[in-house]
Structure formats: C-alpha cells, structure tokens
Amino acid sequence: MASRWARLQLLARPRAPEALPQRLNRHRIYVLPTRFGLFVATLLSAMLLGALNYNNNPALLLALLLAAAAIASAIAAHLQLSGVQIDAISAEPVPAGQPLRLRVDLSLRDPRPRQGLHLQLGDSQAWTSLPAQGRGEVELDVPSERRGWRELSRIRLSITQPLGLVRAWSWVWPEQPLLVYPVAEAVAPALPERGNDPLHTRAHASGEELHQLRPYRAGDAPRSIAWKHSARRDSLLVREYEKPVGIEVVLDWHTLAPLPTEARIARLARWIDMAERGGRRYTLLLPSHPPLGPGQGASHHHLCLRALALMPHD
C-alpha cells in the first residue's frame, strides 16, 4: 500500500523539477481528511441517519451545524497553505555519508500569519510558523550516499489547522542539486614535498622570531614599535619578525597511478585537508582540468574538493 500510495502521489503537481521561488496556489494544493476527520465524518453520518429515522429536528440541526463546521475547517486549511512561497534552498557541502543540512527559506506576503506548517523530505521533517508578511527558515537532514551532485526529491508542505479534521498539502520539487564532497582517506602518508627543505621563513609582522629592527613607516601598528631602542636612537624603530612559511605543495593525480580512482580521490582529499590545516599553499592537478592553485583558504579548499567530487566515477 505504501508503494502504491507513493506512485499515486507522483501524479500530483509538480511532475518535474522546478526553479525557485515558487508560490503555492490553489492549482497545486490538495486536501483530504485525516483519520480523526474520517472518524468525525462517520459520527456525523450516524447522527444524520438517527435524526432522520426518529424525525428529531434538534439532532438533525446539530449534525448539520457540525458538518458545516467540518467543511469550513477544510476551506480554512486550504487557505492556510495558499500563499506560502518557497524562496530558496541551500546546504553546505559535507563528505559523503554525512547528512546534508538543507535550509529552506520561506516567505509570506499577505497579512494572515500561518501556524503549524509541516515540511517533510523523506524521513526528515520539521515544523515552523510564518508571521504576517514575514520570512522563516526550516532545516531538514538529507542523506548523502556518494560524492558528486545530490538530486533532491519532492518536499511536502502540509498543514492540519485549524481543527485537525483535514490535511492540506502541496509539493515543491527544487531543480537545484546539492554538492557532496568525497570521503577523505582515514590515514594518509605525508604531503609530497618539492626540494629538501619543506619550510622557509619570511618577514612578517606577526611572526615568531625577531628578524630585525627597521625605521618606522606610516601605518605600522603601535605595538610593534621598539620603544627602548627608539629612545636610544631618537627615532622610531619597528620590530620585524620571521615567520616559518611552507613551500607550495603540488598534489598531482598522475603520481598516484597505482591506486584506483576512488582511492586516489580519497588520498587527494586528505592531502588537501592536511595542507589547509598546515597553512600550506597547494596546487591540485587533475586530468582534463586546468590547474587549481597555488592557493590557500576556504574558497580554494572548496574549489579543490568540488573538482574531486565531480570526477567521473569508476
């Protein structure tokens, strides 16, 4: 029954991925009674039959009033979902096997607030409320099985307000895929070095060892001024330090030829993390791809891992 219900839901709109933002309207909102609603419908049917059978006008009036309230609650649930807009989705890339934290941005343009909105994607679900003409954000966990682009399935937005007799729901199918990084190798050898000395020093204002004293220049930090030496010379002198700096590391795909494709990607991903943590500038060389680097920092780290994630699978 669950598989048949899932196939039946594929007939609902939208039937293909769509660009965001999307605003929910009456053409894509569906309403069906809940289990509690079916129980109330059965009870009202029994009341109507009993009232008609015994010609009891007060009981008939009560049953009709309750039925009218149930119909009004179905209309109210439809109106609660209508007008909600899904503006964008986003998620920070994570290594394969870890859940992606999907952020769904919602907004509302009419003066009626929404309470009890329910979002569901697979087994992940969350609830939120939207103020009148306000915005909101919901986070959902999306599993990631393998590196590369992770296509999203349909996200269901639903509501059972105000009485819980019916459930109004709609689907959103974003066409924007999410990026999944490759899994880094658990234990990898040391970074490949060029030359005999993996480190050299460079003059730096925030270094570790004193390098020299030089005349003061406009813009130098006051804390770097050597006041004792300046008093002897009658001119301001500034301390300049040496800071150890790693030489550039070249991470070449072809040097790992004995390893299979996925093992090479895992090794290079680990080396990228090691170089980033060690403050080393690094260049990534991949087949059929322009060289990445030399560089360092979050942006370069993302570009390199993205290139590895999008490498062809075995």
PDB file of C-alpha atoms in Angstrom:
ATOM      1  CA  MET A   1       0.000   0.000   0.000  1.00  0.00           C
ATOM      2  CA  ALA A   2       2.840   2.407   0.780  1.00  0.00           C
ATOM      3  CA  SER A   3       4.446   1.879  -2.629  1.00  0.00           C
ATOM      4  CA  ARG A   4       1.100   2.291  -4.409  1.00  0.00           C
ATOM      5  CA  TRP A   5       0.414   5.493  -2.485  1.00  0.00           C
ATOM      6  CA  ALA A   6       3.877   6.798  -3.424  1.00  0.00           C
ATOM      7  CA  ARG A   7       3.224   6.074  -7.124  1.00  0.00           C
ATOM      8  CA  LEU A   8      -0.150   7.775  -6.879  1.00  0.00           C
ATOM      9  CA  GLN A   9       1.432  10.875  -5.373  1.00  0.00           C
ATOM     10  CA  LEU A  10       3.715  11.182  -8.417  1.00  0.00           C
ATOM     11  CA  LEU A  11       0.634  12.269 -10.363  1.00  0.00           C
ATOM     12  CA  ALA A  12       0.380  15.388  -8.208  1.00  0.00           C
ATOM     13  CA  ARG A  13       1.898  18.693  -9.284  1.00  0.00           C
ATOM     14  CA  PRO A  14       4.685  19.413  -9.934  1.00  0.00           C
ATOM     15  CA  ARG A  15       5.642  16.459 -12.104  1.00  0.00           C
ATOM     16  CA  ALA A  16       9.180  17.716 -12.848  1.00  0.00           C
ATOM     17  CA  PRO A  17      11.848  19.721 -11.007  1.00  0.00           C
ATOM     18  CA  GLU A  18      11.164  23.456 -10.979  1.00  0.00           C
ATOM     19  CA  ALA A  19      13.122  26.628 -10.418  1.00  0.00           C
ATOM     20  CA  LEU A  20      12.674  28.591  -7.207  1.00  0.00           C
ATOM     21  CA  PRO A  21      11.000  30.722  -5.943  1.00  0.00           C
ATOM     22  CA  GLN A  22       7.596  29.026  -6.125  1.00  0.00           C
ATOM     23  CA  ARG A  23       4.385  30.264  -4.566  1.00  0.00           C
ATOM     24  CA  LEU A  24       1.709  27.767  -3.560  1.00  0.00           C
ATOM     25  CA  ASN A  25      -1.641  28.419  -5.205  1.00  0.00           C
ATOM     26  CA  ARG A  26      -4.965  26.618  -5.465  1.00  0.00           C
ATOM     27  CA  HIS A  27      -3.848  24.602  -8.505  1.00  0.00           C
ATOM     28  CA  ARG A  28      -1.258  22.639  -6.503  1.00  0.00           C
ATOM     29  CA  ILE A  29      -2.866  22.272  -3.065  1.00  0.00           C
ATOM     30  CA  TYR A  30      -4.630  19.022  -2.183  1.00  0.00           C
ATOM     31  CA  VAL A  31      -6.999  18.370   0.731  1.00  0.00           C
ATOM     32  CA  LEU A  32      -8.006  15.017   2.245  1.00  0.00           C
ATOM     33  CA  PRO A  33      -9.481  14.084   5.642  1.00  0.00           C
ATOM     34  CA  THR A  34      -7.230  12.819   8.406  1.00  0.00           C
ATOM     35  CA  ARG A  35      -8.008   9.725  10.467  1.00  0.00           C
ATOM     36  CA  PHE A  36      -9.673  11.920  13.041  1.00  0.00           C
ATOM     37  CA  GLY A  37     -11.605  13.587  10.230  1.00  0.00           C
ATOM     38  CA  LEU A  38     -12.830  10.194   8.963  1.00  0.00           C
ATOM     39  CA  PHE A  39     -13.978   9.312  12.475  1.00  0.00           C
ATOM     40  CA  VAL A  40     -15.873  12.629  12.740  1.00  0.00           C
ATOM     41  CA  ALA A  41     -17.432  12.038   9.303  1.00  0.00           C
ATOM     42  CA  THR A  42     -18.600   8.564  10.389  1.00  0.00           C
ATOM     43  CA  LEU A  43     -20.031  10.003  13.608  1.00  0.00           C
ATOM     44  CA  LEU A  44     -21.880  12.773  11.741  1.00  0.00           C
ATOM     45  CA  SER A  45     -23.294  10.248   9.264  1.00  0.00           C
ATOM     46  CA  ALA A  46     -24.646   8.175  12.158  1.00  0.00           C
ATOM     47  CA  MET A  47     -26.139  11.289  13.754  1.00  0.00           C
ATOM     48  CA  LEU A  48     -27.832  12.291  10.481  1.00  0.00           C
ATOM     49  CA  LEU A  49     -29.291   8.803   9.960  1.00  0.00           C
ATOM     50  CA  GLY A  50     -30.521   8.666  13.523  1.00  0.00           C
ATOM     51  CA  ALA A  51     -32.040  12.143  13.359  1.00  0.00           C
ATOM     52  CA  LEU A  52     -33.812  11.353  10.082  1.00  0.00           C
ATOM     53  CA  ASN A  53     -35.010   7.975  11.323  1.00  0.00           C
ATOM     54  CA  TYR A  54     -36.514   9.358  14.516  1.00  0.00           C
ATOM     55  CA  ASN A  55     -37.528  12.681  12.931  1.00  0.00           C
ATOM     56  CA  ASN A  56     -35.529  14.538  15.585  1.00  0.00           C
ATOM     57  CA  ASN A  57     -35.116  18.101  14.365  1.00  0.00           C
ATOM     58  CA  PRO A  58     -32.662  19.309  17.091  1.00  0.00           C
ATOM     59  CA  ALA A  59     -30.359  16.339  16.413  1.00  0.00           C
ATOM     60  CA  LEU A  60     -30.627  16.985  12.683  1.00  0.00           C
ATOM     61  CA  LEU A  61     -29.770  20.661  13.198  1.00  0.00           C
ATOM     62  CA  LEU A  62     -26.762  19.751  15.390  1.00  0.00           C
ATOM     63  CA  ALA A  63     -25.441  17.265  12.824  1.00  0.00           C
ATOM     64  CA  LEU A  64     -25.777  19.809  10.010  1.00  0.00           C
ATOM     65  CA  LEU A  65     -24.031  22.510  12.055  1.00  0.00           C
ATOM     66  CA  LEU A  66     -21.136  20.163  12.844  1.00  0.00           C
ATOM     67  CA  ALA A  67     -20.896  19.152   9.176  1.00  0.00           C
ATOM     68  CA  ALA A  68     -20.799  22.820   8.175  1.00  0.00           C
ATOM     69  CA  ALA A  69     -18.002  23.438  10.702  1.00  0.00           C
ATOM     70  CA  ALA A  70     -16.046  20.499   9.229  1.00  0.00           C
ATOM     71  CA  ILE A  71     -16.429  21.875   5.698  1.00  0.00           C
ATOM     72  CA  ALA A  72     -15.350  25.321   6.890  1.00  0.00           C
ATOM     73  CA  SER A  73     -12.244  23.806   8.524  1.00  0.00           C
ATOM     74  CA  ALA A  74     -11.309  22.200   5.178  1.00  0.00           C
ATOM     75  CA  ILE A  75     -11.572  25.580   3.448  1.00  0.00           C
ATOM     76  CA  ALA A  76      -9.544  27.210   6.242  1.00  0.00           C
ATOM     77  CA  ALA A  77      -6.792  24.580   5.923  1.00  0.00           C
ATOM     78  CA  HIS A  78      -6.598  25.214   2.172  1.00  0.00           C
ATOM     79  CA  LEU A  79      -6.337  28.977   2.766  1.00  0.00           C
ATOM     80  CA  GLN A  80      -3.657  28.447   5.422  1.00  0.00           C
ATOM     81  CA  LEU A  81      -1.357  26.803   2.881  1.00  0.00           C
ATOM     82  CA  SER A  82      -2.237  29.052  -0.047  1.00  0.00           C
ATOM     83  CA  GLY A  83       0.131  31.987  -0.495  1.00  0.00           C
ATOM     84  CA  VAL A  84       3.186  30.406   1.158  1.00  0.00           C
ATOM     85  CA  GLN A  85       6.270  30.946  -1.003  1.00  0.00           C
ATOM     86  CA  ILE A  86       9.432  28.833  -1.106  1.00  0.00           C
ATOM     87  CA  ASP A  87      12.206  31.281  -1.969  1.00  0.00           C
ATOM     88  CA  ALA A  88      15.407  29.215  -1.986  1.00  0.00           C
ATOM     89  CA  ILE A  89      17.204  26.158  -0.673  1.00  0.00           C
ATOM     90  CA  SER A  90      20.854  25.796   0.292  1.00  0.00           C
ATOM     91  CA  ALA A  91      23.189  23.381   2.071  1.00  0.00           C
ATOM     92  CA  GLU A  92      26.880  23.413   2.928  1.00  0.00           C
ATOM     93  CA  PRO A  93      28.756  20.528   1.241  1.00  0.00           C
ATOM     94  CA  VAL A  94      29.726  17.628   3.503  1.00  0.00           C
ATOM     95  CA  PRO A  95      31.731  14.420   2.913  1.00  0.00           C
ATOM     96  CA  ALA A  96      29.713  11.514   1.536  1.00  0.00           C
ATOM     97  CA  GLY A  97      27.973   9.544   4.254  1.00  0.00           C
ATOM     98  CA  GLN A  98      27.220  12.582   6.415  1.00  0.00           C
ATOM     99  CA  PRO A  99      23.757  14.202   6.271  1.00  0.00           C
ATOM    100  CA  LEU A 100      23.400  17.468   4.409  1.00  0.00           C
ATOM    101  CA  ARG A 101      21.762  20.221   6.449  1.00  0.00           C
ATOM    102  CA  LEU A 102      19.218  21.597   3.981  1.00  0.00           C
ATOM    103  CA  ARG A 103      17.948  25.122   4.671  1.00  0.00           C
ATOM    104  CA  VAL A 104      14.566  26.000   3.170  1.00  0.00           C
ATOM    105  CA  ASP A 105      13.708  29.724   3.049  1.00  0.00           C
ATOM    106  CA  LEU A 106      10.001  30.547   3.245  1.00  0.00           C
ATOM    107  CA  SER A 107       8.166  33.850   2.974  1.00  0.00           C
ATOM    108  CA  LEU A 108       4.648  35.228   3.201  1.00  0.00           C
ATOM    109  CA  ARG A 109       3.218  38.315   1.533  1.00  0.00           C
ATOM    110  CA  ASP A 110      -0.339  38.511   2.892  1.00  0.00           C
ATOM    111  CA  PRO A 111      -1.419  39.799   6.320  1.00  0.00           C
ATOM    112  CA  ARG A 112      -2.564  36.412   7.643  1.00  0.00           C
ATOM    113  CA  PRO A 113       0.028  34.509   9.719  1.00  0.00           C
ATOM    114  CA  ARG A 114       0.498  30.758   9.282  1.00  0.00           C
ATOM    115  CA  GLN A 115       0.769  28.362  12.215  1.00  0.00           C
ATOM    116  CA  GLY A 116       1.782  24.718  12.255  1.00  0.00           C
ATOM    117  CA  LEU A 117       3.399  24.372   8.813  1.00  0.00           C
ATOM    118  CA  HIS A 118       4.933  20.928   8.418  1.00  0.00           C
ATOM    119  CA  LEU A 119       7.792  20.211   5.967  1.00  0.00           C
ATOM    120  CA  GLN A 120       8.910  16.683   5.128  1.00  0.00           C
ATOM    121  CA  LEU A 121      11.642  15.308   2.899  1.00  0.00           C
ATOM    122  CA  GLY A 122      11.975  11.546   3.155  1.00  0.00           C
ATOM    123  CA  ASP A 123      12.293  10.653   6.833  1.00  0.00           C
ATOM    124  CA  SER A 124      13.320  14.186   7.842  1.00  0.00           C
ATOM    125  CA  GLN A 125      10.632  16.578   8.984  1.00  0.00           C
ATOM    126  CA  ALA A 126      10.272  19.926  10.733  1.00  0.00           C
ATOM    127  CA  TRP A 127       7.580  22.376  11.834  1.00  0.00           C
ATOM    128  CA  THR A 128       7.540  26.142  11.555  1.00  0.00           C
ATOM    129  CA  SER A 129       5.289  29.208  11.672  1.00  0.00           C
ATOM    130  CA  LEU A 130       5.325  32.298   9.497  1.00  0.00           C
ATOM    131  CA  PRO A 131       4.393  35.774  10.731  1.00  0.00           C
ATOM    132  CA  ALA A 132       2.237  38.051   8.623  1.00  0.00           C
ATOM    133  CA  GLN A 133       4.278  39.355   5.681  1.00  0.00           C
ATOM    134  CA  GLY A 134       7.353  37.735   7.207  1.00  0.00           C
ATOM    135  CA  ARG A 135      10.017  35.169   6.474  1.00  0.00           C
ATOM    136  CA  GLY A 136      11.176  31.914   8.005  1.00  0.00           C
ATOM    137  CA  GLU A 137      13.775  29.185   7.651  1.00  0.00           C
ATOM    138  CA  VAL A 138      13.467  25.433   8.154  1.00  0.00           C
ATOM    139  CA  GLU A 139      16.309  22.898   8.321  1.00  0.00           C
ATOM    140  CA  LEU A 140      15.990  19.319   7.078  1.00  0.00           C
ATOM    141  CA  ASP A 141      18.537  16.492   7.085  1.00  0.00           C
ATOM    142  CA  VAL A 142      19.240  14.989   3.656  1.00  0.00           C
ATOM    143  CA  PRO A 143      21.270  11.743   3.485  1.00  0.00           C
ATOM    144  CA  SER A 144      24.288  11.662   1.162  1.00  0.00           C
ATOM    145  CA  GLU A 145      25.404   8.279  -0.132  1.00  0.00           C
ATOM    146  CA  ARG A 146      28.081   9.187  -2.687  1.00  0.00           C
ATOM    147  CA  ARG A 147      30.180  12.115  -3.847  1.00  0.00           C
ATOM    148  CA  GLY A 148      29.028  14.480  -6.583  1.00  0.00           C
ATOM    149  CA  TRP A 149      25.700  16.149  -7.147  1.00  0.00           C
ATOM    150  CA  ARG A 150      22.833  15.043  -4.922  1.00  0.00           C
ATOM    151  CA  GLU A 151      19.485  15.455  -6.658  1.00  0.00           C
ATOM    152  CA  LEU A 152      16.605  16.337  -4.351  1.00  0.00           C
ATOM    153  CA  SER A 153      13.265  14.613  -4.307  1.00  0.00           C
ATOM    154  CA  ARG A 154       9.986  16.419  -3.683  1.00  0.00           C
ATOM    155  CA  ILE A 155       9.469  18.337  -0.432  1.00  0.00           C
ATOM    156  CA  ARG A 156       5.990  18.157   1.064  1.00  0.00           C
ATOM    157  CA  LEU A 157       4.428  21.134   2.837  1.00  0.00           C
ATOM    158  CA  SER A 158       1.302  20.326   4.801  1.00  0.00           C
ATOM    159  CA  ILE A 159      -0.969  21.705   7.499  1.00  0.00           C
ATOM    160  CA  THR A 160      -3.850  20.318   9.608  1.00  0.00           C
ATOM    161  CA  GLN A 161      -5.003  23.602  11.113  1.00  0.00           C
ATOM    162  CA  PRO A 162      -7.447  24.675  12.428  1.00  0.00           C
ATOM    163  CA  LEU A 163      -9.314  21.577  13.715  1.00  0.00           C
ATOM    164  CA  GLY A 164      -7.194  18.680  12.520  1.00  0.00           C
ATOM    165  CA  LEU A 165     -10.075  17.218  10.507  1.00  0.00           C
ATOM    166  CA  VAL A 166      -8.321  17.537   7.131  1.00  0.00           C
ATOM    167  CA  ARG A 167      -4.765  17.748   5.862  1.00  0.00           C
ATOM    168  CA  ALA A 168      -3.916  20.232   3.139  1.00  0.00           C
ATOM    169  CA  TRP A 169      -0.616  19.586   1.400  1.00  0.00           C
ATOM    170  CA  SER A 170       1.435  20.622  -1.596  1.00  0.00           C
ATOM    171  CA  TRP A 171       4.706  19.538  -3.213  1.00  0.00           C
ATOM    172  CA  VAL A 172       7.828  21.502  -4.108  1.00  0.00           C
ATOM    173  CA  TRP A 173      10.469  19.887  -6.324  1.00  0.00           C
ATOM    174  CA  PRO A 174      13.589  22.094  -6.481  1.00  0.00           C
ATOM    175  CA  GLU A 175      15.781  21.612  -9.521  1.00  0.00           C
ATOM    176  CA  GLN A 176      18.882  22.809  -7.649  1.00  0.00           C
ATOM    177  CA  PRO A 177      21.198  19.867  -6.795  1.00  0.00           C
ATOM    178  CA  LEU A 178      23.406  19.765  -3.702  1.00  0.00           C
ATOM    179  CA  LEU A 179      27.151  19.086  -3.716  1.00  0.00           C
ATOM    180  CA  VAL A 180      28.635  16.204  -1.708  1.00  0.00           C
ATOM    181  CA  TYR A 181      32.393  16.116  -1.066  1.00  0.00           C
ATOM    182  CA  PRO A 182      34.394  12.882  -1.378  1.00  0.00           C
ATOM    183  CA  VAL A 183      35.336  10.994   1.757  1.00  0.00           C
ATOM    184  CA  ALA A 184      38.940  11.683   2.753  1.00  0.00           C
ATOM    185  CA  GLU A 185      41.305   8.787   3.399  1.00  0.00           C
ATOM    186  CA  ALA A 186      41.442   7.922   7.104  1.00  0.00           C
ATOM    187  CA  VAL A 187      45.248   7.519   7.258  1.00  0.00           C
ATOM    188  CA  ALA A 188      47.359   9.069   4.502  1.00  0.00           C
ATOM    189  CA  PRO A 189      51.121   9.490   4.011  1.00  0.00           C
ATOM    190  CA  ALA A 190      52.813  12.843   4.476  1.00  0.00           C
ATOM    191  CA  LEU A 191      52.351  15.613   1.961  1.00  0.00           C
ATOM    192  CA  PRO A 192      54.578  15.409  -1.124  1.00  0.00           C
ATOM    193  CA  GLU A 193      57.398  17.973  -0.879  1.00  0.00           C
ATOM    194  CA  ARG A 194      59.436  19.777  -3.501  1.00  0.00           C
ATOM    195  CA  GLY A 195      63.056  20.302  -2.588  1.00  0.00           C
ATOM    196  CA  ASN A 196      64.963  19.340   0.552  1.00  0.00           C
ATOM    197  CA  ASP A 197      63.619  21.934   2.987  1.00  0.00           C
ATOM    198  CA  PRO A 198      59.850  21.846   3.489  1.00  0.00           C
ATOM    199  CA  LEU A 199      59.834  25.230   5.246  1.00  0.00           C
ATOM    200  CA  HIS A 200      61.363  28.630   4.738  1.00  0.00           C
ATOM    201  CA  THR A 201      61.000  31.871   6.617  1.00  0.00           C
ATOM    202  CA  ARG A 202      59.538  35.182   5.601  1.00  0.00           C
ATOM    203  CA  ALA A 203      59.441  38.545   7.301  1.00  0.00           C
ATOM    204  CA  HIS A 204      56.033  39.020   8.841  1.00  0.00           C
ATOM    205  CA  ALA A 205      54.611  41.464  11.350  1.00  0.00           C
ATOM    206  CA  SER A 206      53.038  38.662  13.429  1.00  0.00           C
ATOM    207  CA  GLY A 207      55.860  36.146  13.208  1.00  0.00           C
ATOM    208  CA  GLU A 208      57.544  34.178  15.970  1.00  0.00           C
ATOM    209  CA  GLU A 209      61.285  35.043  15.939  1.00  0.00           C
ATOM    210  CA  LEU A 210      62.791  38.535  15.875  1.00  0.00           C
ATOM    211  CA  HIS A 211      64.311  39.255  12.477  1.00  0.00           C
ATOM    212  CA  GLN A 212      65.466  42.874  12.504  1.00  0.00           C
ATOM    213  CA  LEU A 213      64.693  46.442  13.514  1.00  0.00           C
ATOM    214  CA  ARG A 214      63.740  48.878  10.781  1.00  0.00           C
ATOM    215  CA  PRO A 215      62.656  52.541  10.681  1.00  0.00           C
ATOM    216  CA  TYR A 216      59.016  53.291  11.366  1.00  0.00           C
ATOM    217  CA  ARG A 217      56.710  53.619   8.363  1.00  0.00           C
ATOM    218  CA  ALA A 218      53.259  55.169   8.312  1.00  0.00           C
ATOM    219  CA  GLY A 219      50.657  52.515   9.025  1.00  0.00           C
ATOM    220  CA  ASP A 220      52.798  50.317  11.311  1.00  0.00           C
ATOM    221  CA  ALA A 221      50.969  49.036  14.381  1.00  0.00           C
ATOM    222  CA  PRO A 222      51.932  50.876  17.616  1.00  0.00           C
ATOM    223  CA  ARG A 223      52.512  47.567  19.429  1.00  0.00           C
ATOM    224  CA  SER A 224      55.323  46.679  17.000  1.00  0.00           C
ATOM    225  CA  ILE A 225      57.379  49.771  17.944  1.00  0.00           C
ATOM    226  CA  ALA A 226      60.568  49.001  19.906  1.00  0.00           C
ATOM    227  CA  TRP A 227      60.330  51.865  22.395  1.00  0.00           C
ATOM    228  CA  LYS A 228      63.644  51.202  24.225  1.00  0.00           C
ATOM    229  CA  HIS A 229      65.699  51.096  21.034  1.00  0.00           C
ATOM    230  CA  SER A 230      63.814  54.096  19.672  1.00  0.00           C
ATOM    231  CA  ALA A 231      64.724  56.135  22.771  1.00  0.00           C
ATOM    232  CA  ARG A 232      68.434  55.464  22.195  1.00  0.00           C
ATOM    233  CA  ARG A 233      68.271  56.452  18.520  1.00  0.00           C
ATOM    234  CA  ASP A 234      65.858  59.398  18.894  1.00  0.00           C
ATOM    235  CA  SER A 235      63.784  57.865  16.062  1.00  0.00           C
ATOM    236  CA  LEU A 236      61.084  55.256  15.967  1.00  0.00           C
ATOM    237  CA  LEU A 237      62.156  51.687  15.222  1.00  0.00           C
ATOM    238  CA  VAL A 238      59.806  48.803  14.464  1.00  0.00           C
ATOM    239  CA  ARG A 239      60.351  45.116  15.245  1.00  0.00           C
ATOM    240  CA  GLU A 240      60.157  42.774  12.272  1.00  0.00           C
ATOM    241  CA  TYR A 241      59.808  39.050  12.845  1.00  0.00           C
ATOM    242  CA  GLU A 242      60.401  35.881  10.895  1.00  0.00           C
ATOM    243  CA  LYS A 243      57.532  33.523  10.292  1.00  0.00           C
ATOM    244  CA  PRO A 244      58.006  29.978   9.010  1.00  0.00           C
ATOM    245  CA  VAL A 245      56.109  29.527   5.766  1.00  0.00           C
ATOM    246  CA  GLY A 246      55.567  26.215   3.999  1.00  0.00           C
ATOM    247  CA  ILE A 247      56.571  25.968   0.367  1.00  0.00           C
ATOM    248  CA  GLU A 248      53.910  25.258  -2.212  1.00  0.00           C
ATOM    249  CA  VAL A 249      52.675  21.681  -2.376  1.00  0.00           C
ATOM    250  CA  VAL A 250      51.765  20.118  -5.717  1.00  0.00           C
ATOM    251  CA  LEU A 251      49.088  17.433  -5.480  1.00  0.00           C
ATOM    252  CA  ASP A 252      49.262  15.580  -8.790  1.00  0.00           C
ATOM    253  CA  TRP A 253      46.711  12.980  -9.825  1.00  0.00           C
ATOM    254  CA  HIS A 254      49.216  11.128 -12.008  1.00  0.00           C
ATOM    255  CA  THR A 255      51.666  10.472  -9.146  1.00  0.00           C
ATOM    256  CA  LEU A 256      49.050   8.144  -7.597  1.00  0.00           C
ATOM    257  CA  ALA A 257      48.793   5.935 -10.693  1.00  0.00           C
ATOM    258  CA  PRO A 258      48.956   2.564  -8.836  1.00  0.00           C
ATOM    259  CA  LEU A 259      45.777   3.427  -6.872  1.00  0.00           C
ATOM    260  CA  PRO A 260      42.231   3.044  -8.256  1.00  0.00           C
ATOM    261  CA  THR A 261      40.141   6.125  -8.957  1.00  0.00           C
ATOM    262  CA  GLU A 262      38.238   6.337  -5.677  1.00  0.00           C
ATOM    263  CA  ALA A 263      41.377   5.673  -3.632  1.00  0.00           C
ATOM    264  CA  ARG A 264      43.193   8.493  -5.463  1.00  0.00           C
ATOM    265  CA  ILE A 265      40.326  10.871  -4.772  1.00  0.00           C
ATOM    266  CA  ALA A 266      40.284   9.918  -1.082  1.00  0.00           C
ATOM    267  CA  ARG A 267      44.090  10.397  -0.838  1.00  0.00           C
ATOM    268  CA  LEU A 268      43.985  13.806  -2.523  1.00  0.00           C
ATOM    269  CA  ALA A 269      41.064  14.916  -0.338  1.00  0.00           C
ATOM    270  CA  ARG A 270      43.078  14.036   2.766  1.00  0.00           C
ATOM    271  CA  TRP A 271      46.146  15.861   1.454  1.00  0.00           C
ATOM    272  CA  ILE A 272      44.040  18.954   0.731  1.00  0.00           C
ATOM    273  CA  ASP A 273      42.773  18.943   4.330  1.00  0.00           C
ATOM    274  CA  MET A 274      46.318  18.444   5.660  1.00  0.00           C
ATOM    275  CA  ALA A 275      47.711  21.289   3.556  1.00  0.00           C
ATOM    276  CA  GLU A 276      44.888  23.590   4.639  1.00  0.00           C
ATOM    277  CA  ARG A 277      45.380  22.830   8.326  1.00  0.00           C
ATOM    278  CA  GLY A 278      49.134  23.284   7.992  1.00  0.00           C
ATOM    279  CA  GLY A 279      48.812  26.681   6.323  1.00  0.00           C
ATOM    280  CA  ARG A 280      50.477  25.457   3.122  1.00  0.00           C
ATOM    281  CA  ARG A 281      49.773  26.780  -0.357  1.00  0.00           C
ATOM    282  CA  TYR A 282      48.890  23.933  -2.684  1.00  0.00           C
ATOM    283  CA  THR A 283      48.129  23.221  -6.317  1.00  0.00           C
ATOM    284  CA  LEU A 284      45.821  20.441  -7.466  1.00  0.00           C
ATOM    285  CA  LEU A 285      46.475  18.824 -10.855  1.00  0.00           C
ATOM    286  CA  LEU A 286      43.675  16.690 -12.286  1.00  0.00           C
ATOM    287  CA  PRO A 287      43.252  15.106 -15.734  1.00  0.00           C
ATOM    288  CA  SER A 288      41.172  17.120 -18.225  1.00  0.00           C
ATOM    289  CA  HIS A 289      41.016  20.003 -15.770  1.00  0.00           C
ATOM    290  CA  PRO A 290      43.012  23.251 -15.559  1.00  0.00           C
ATOM    291  CA  PRO A 291      45.408  23.506 -12.596  1.00  0.00           C
ATOM    292  CA  LEU A 292      43.809  24.731  -9.386  1.00  0.00           C
ATOM    293  CA  GLY A 293      46.161  26.992  -7.489  1.00  0.00           C
ATOM    294  CA  PRO A 294      48.501  27.643  -5.986  1.00  0.00           C
ATOM    295  CA  GLY A 295      46.230  28.932  -3.284  1.00  0.00           C
ATOM    296  CA  GLN A 296      45.001  28.593   0.261  1.00  0.00           C
ATOM    297  CA  GLY A 297      41.875  29.366   2.241  1.00  0.00           C
ATOM    298  CA  ALA A 298      38.231  28.386   2.325  1.00  0.00           C
ATOM    299  CA  SER A 299      37.493  29.353  -1.291  1.00  0.00           C
ATOM    300  CA  HIS A 300      40.454  27.407  -2.713  1.00  0.00           C
ATOM    301  CA  HIS A 301      39.671  24.468  -0.417  1.00  0.00           C
ATOM    302  CA  HIS A 302      36.103  24.358  -1.738  1.00  0.00           C
ATOM    303  CA  LEU A 303      37.193  24.566  -5.404  1.00  0.00           C
ATOM    304  CA  CYS A 304      39.614  21.655  -4.999  1.00  0.00           C
ATOM    305  CA  LEU A 305      37.158  19.411  -3.158  1.00  0.00           C
ATOM    306  CA  ARG A 306      34.455  20.323  -5.663  1.00  0.00           C
ATOM    307  CA  ALA A 307      36.711  19.274  -8.550  1.00  0.00           C
ATOM    308  CA  LEU A 308      37.402  15.954  -6.819  1.00  0.00           C
ATOM    309  CA  ALA A 309      33.708  15.407  -6.089  1.00  0.00           C
ATOM    310  CA  LEU A 310      32.806  15.860  -9.750  1.00  0.00           C
ATOM    311  CA  MET A 311      35.455  13.471 -11.076  1.00  0.00           C
ATOM    312  CA  PRO A 312      33.897  10.613 -13.126  1.00  0.00           C
ATOM    313  CA  HIS A 313      33.049   7.513 -11.138  1.00  0.00           C
ATOM    314  CA  ASP A 314      34.632   4.140 -11.835  1.00  0.00           C
TER     315      ASP A 314
END
